Coordinates of C-alpha atoms in Angstrom, one line a residue:
X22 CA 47.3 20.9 -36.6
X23 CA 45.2 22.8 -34.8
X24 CA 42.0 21.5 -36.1
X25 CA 43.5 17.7 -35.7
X26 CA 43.3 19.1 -32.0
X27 CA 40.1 20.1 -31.5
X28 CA 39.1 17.0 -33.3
X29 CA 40.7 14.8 -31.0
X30 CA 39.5 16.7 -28.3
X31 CA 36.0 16.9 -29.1
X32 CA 36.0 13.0 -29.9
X33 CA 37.8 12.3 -26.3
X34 CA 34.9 14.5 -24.9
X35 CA 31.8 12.6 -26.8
X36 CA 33.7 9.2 -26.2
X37 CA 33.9 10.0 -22.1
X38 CA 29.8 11.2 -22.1
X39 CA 29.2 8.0 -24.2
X40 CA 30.8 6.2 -21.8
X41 CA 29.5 7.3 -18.4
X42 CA 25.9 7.0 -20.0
X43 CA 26.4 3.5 -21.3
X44 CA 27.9 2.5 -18.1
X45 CA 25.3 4.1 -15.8
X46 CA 23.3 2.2 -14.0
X47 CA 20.0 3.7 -14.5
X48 CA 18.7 7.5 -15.5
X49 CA 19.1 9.5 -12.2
X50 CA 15.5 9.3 -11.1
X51 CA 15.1 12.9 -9.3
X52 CA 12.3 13.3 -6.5
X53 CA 10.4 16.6 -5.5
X54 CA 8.6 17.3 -2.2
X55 CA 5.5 17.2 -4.2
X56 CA 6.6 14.1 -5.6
X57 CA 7.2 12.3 -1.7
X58 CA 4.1 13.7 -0.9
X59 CA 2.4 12.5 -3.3
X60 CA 3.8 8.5 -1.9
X61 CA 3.9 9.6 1.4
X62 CA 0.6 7.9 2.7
X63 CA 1.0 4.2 0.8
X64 CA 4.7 3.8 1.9
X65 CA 3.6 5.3 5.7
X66 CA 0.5 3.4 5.9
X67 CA 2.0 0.4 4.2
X68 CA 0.6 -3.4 4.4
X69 CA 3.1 -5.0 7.1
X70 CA 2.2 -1.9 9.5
X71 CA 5.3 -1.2 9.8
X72 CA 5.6 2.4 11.7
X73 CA 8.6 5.0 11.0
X74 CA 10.4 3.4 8.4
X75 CA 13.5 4.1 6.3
X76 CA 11.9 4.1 2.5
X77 CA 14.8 3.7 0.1
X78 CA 14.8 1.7 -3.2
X79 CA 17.5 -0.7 -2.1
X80 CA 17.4 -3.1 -4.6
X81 CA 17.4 -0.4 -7.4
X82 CA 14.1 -1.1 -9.3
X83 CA 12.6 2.0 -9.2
X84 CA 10.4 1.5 -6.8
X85 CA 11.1 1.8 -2.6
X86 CA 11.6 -0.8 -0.3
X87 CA 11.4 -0.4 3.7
X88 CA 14.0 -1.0 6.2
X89 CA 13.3 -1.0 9.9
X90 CA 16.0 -0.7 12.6
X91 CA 14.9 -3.2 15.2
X92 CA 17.2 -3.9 18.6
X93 CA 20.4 -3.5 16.4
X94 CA 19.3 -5.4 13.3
X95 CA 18.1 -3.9 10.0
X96 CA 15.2 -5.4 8.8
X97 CA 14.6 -5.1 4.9
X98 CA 11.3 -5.4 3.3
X99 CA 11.2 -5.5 -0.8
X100 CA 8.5 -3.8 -2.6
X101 CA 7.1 -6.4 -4.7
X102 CA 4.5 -3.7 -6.2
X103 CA 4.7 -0.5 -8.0
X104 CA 6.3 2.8 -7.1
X105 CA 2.8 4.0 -6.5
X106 CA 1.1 1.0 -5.3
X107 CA 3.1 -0.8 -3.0
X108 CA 3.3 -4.4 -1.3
X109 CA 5.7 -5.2 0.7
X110 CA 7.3 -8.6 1.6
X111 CA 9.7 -9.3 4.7
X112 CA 13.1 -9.8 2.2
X113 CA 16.0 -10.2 4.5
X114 CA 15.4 -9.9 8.6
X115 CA 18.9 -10.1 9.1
X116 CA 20.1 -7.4 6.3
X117 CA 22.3 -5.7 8.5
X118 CA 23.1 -5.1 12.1
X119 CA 23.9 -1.9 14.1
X120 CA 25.4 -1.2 17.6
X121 CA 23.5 1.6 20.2
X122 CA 25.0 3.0 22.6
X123 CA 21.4 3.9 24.2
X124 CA 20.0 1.9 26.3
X125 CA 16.3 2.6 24.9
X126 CA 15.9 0.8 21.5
X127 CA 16.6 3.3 18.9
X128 CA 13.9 4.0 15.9
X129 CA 13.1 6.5 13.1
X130 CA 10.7 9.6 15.2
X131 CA 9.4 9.8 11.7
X132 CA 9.1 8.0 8.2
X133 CA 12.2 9.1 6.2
X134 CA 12.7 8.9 2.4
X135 CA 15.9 8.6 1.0
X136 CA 15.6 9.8 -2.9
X137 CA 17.6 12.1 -4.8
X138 CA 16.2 15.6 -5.2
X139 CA 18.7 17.5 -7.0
X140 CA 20.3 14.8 -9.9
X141 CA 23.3 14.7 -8.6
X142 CA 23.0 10.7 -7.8
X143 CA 23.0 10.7 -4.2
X144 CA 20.2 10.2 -1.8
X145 CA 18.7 13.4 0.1
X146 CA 16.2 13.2 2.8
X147 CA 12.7 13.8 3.1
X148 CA 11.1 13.6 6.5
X149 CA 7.7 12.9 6.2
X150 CA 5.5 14.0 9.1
X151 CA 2.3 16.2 10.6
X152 CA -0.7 14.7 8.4
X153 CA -2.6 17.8 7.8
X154 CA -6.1 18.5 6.1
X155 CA -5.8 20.9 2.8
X156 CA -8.9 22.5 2.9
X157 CA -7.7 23.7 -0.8
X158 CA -7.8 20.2 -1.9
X159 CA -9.7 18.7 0.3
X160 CA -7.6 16.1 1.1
X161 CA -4.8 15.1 3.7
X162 CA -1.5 15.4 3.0
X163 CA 1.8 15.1 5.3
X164 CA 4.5 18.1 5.5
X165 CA 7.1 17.3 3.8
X166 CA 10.9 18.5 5.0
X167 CA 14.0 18.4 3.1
X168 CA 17.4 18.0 3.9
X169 CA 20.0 17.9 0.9
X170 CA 22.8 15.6 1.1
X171 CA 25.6 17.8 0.0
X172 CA 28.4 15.6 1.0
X173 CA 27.6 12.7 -1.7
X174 CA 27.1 10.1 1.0
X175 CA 25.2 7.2 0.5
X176 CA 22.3 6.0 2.2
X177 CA 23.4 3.7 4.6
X178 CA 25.8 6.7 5.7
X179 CA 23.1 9.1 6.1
X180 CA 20.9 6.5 7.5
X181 CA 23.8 5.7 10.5
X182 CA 24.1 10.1 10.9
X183 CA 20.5 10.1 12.0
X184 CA 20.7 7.4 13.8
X185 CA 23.5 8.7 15.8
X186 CA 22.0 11.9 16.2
X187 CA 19.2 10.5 17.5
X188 CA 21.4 8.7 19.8
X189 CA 22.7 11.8 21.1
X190 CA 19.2 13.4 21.4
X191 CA 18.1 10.7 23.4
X192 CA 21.4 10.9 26.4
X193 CA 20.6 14.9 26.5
X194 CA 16.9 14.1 27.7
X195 CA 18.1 11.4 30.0
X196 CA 20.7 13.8 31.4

């Protein structure tokens, strides 16, 4: 009886893993600083021109697409290239709206990745900024910060957090 028990238990655990990965999406994709670095300068300096935008693979292809915050619509811009080689195309101009509270148009002070760092299928944040000269490598590169998105929120969540905080940033300089 006992055996019969860790049989069935064993077979309920192996059915449940067989499950979730059969009904997962994609592989978790998982992103290091390196890794955003590495993108940084084709998704920043991107075809449209397109200055301080949110770079997020909305349509789940692998590769990221751009989304601009623009008088309190969200502009989204598909990536019709490669993850490393990117073109983008205007996709939907009217993707989403947003309501400020500001009276000066709200934007992204910097270019912001949204892509999960850790595996745990939510998107973190990289902030991409200061385009410095690595002497080392002889290249440029930007500095890279990271902010891990503990709470399991999505990206549209995180993407209305910085906006508020952003918000409120803005009033405290006014005042």
């Amino acid at each position: 009886m006992k055996n019969l028990i860790i049989v069935i238990a064993l077979v309920l655990i192996l059915l449940t893993l067989g499950i979730k990965l059969l009904y997962s999406e994609n592989l978790v994709k998982v992103y290091t600083k390196e890794d955003i670095k590495k993108l940084a300068d084709v998704y920043v300096a991107n075809n449209l021109g397109l200055k301080n935008p949110a770079i997020v693979d909305v349509d789940k292809d692998g590769d990221f697409d751009i989304l601009i915050f623009n008088n309190g619509n969200v502009e989204y811009y598909k990536n019709t290239g490669s993850l490393e080689m990117p073109f983008f195309i205007p996709e939907n101009m009217k993707y989403d709206k947003y309501i400020s509270a500001s009276f000066v148009d709200i934007a992204l002070p910097y270019p912001v990745f949204f892509a999960d760092k850790n595996g745990d299928g939510s998107p973190d944040m990289f902030v991409v900024k200061d385009k410095i000269y690595d002497s080392q490598q002889q290249r440029y590169e930007y500095n890279v910060l990271y902010a891990e998105n503990f709470l399991g929120l999505d990206t549209g969540v995180l993407i209305t957090i910085v906006l508020v905080l952003l918000i409120i940033v803005l009033v405290l300089i006014i005042l």
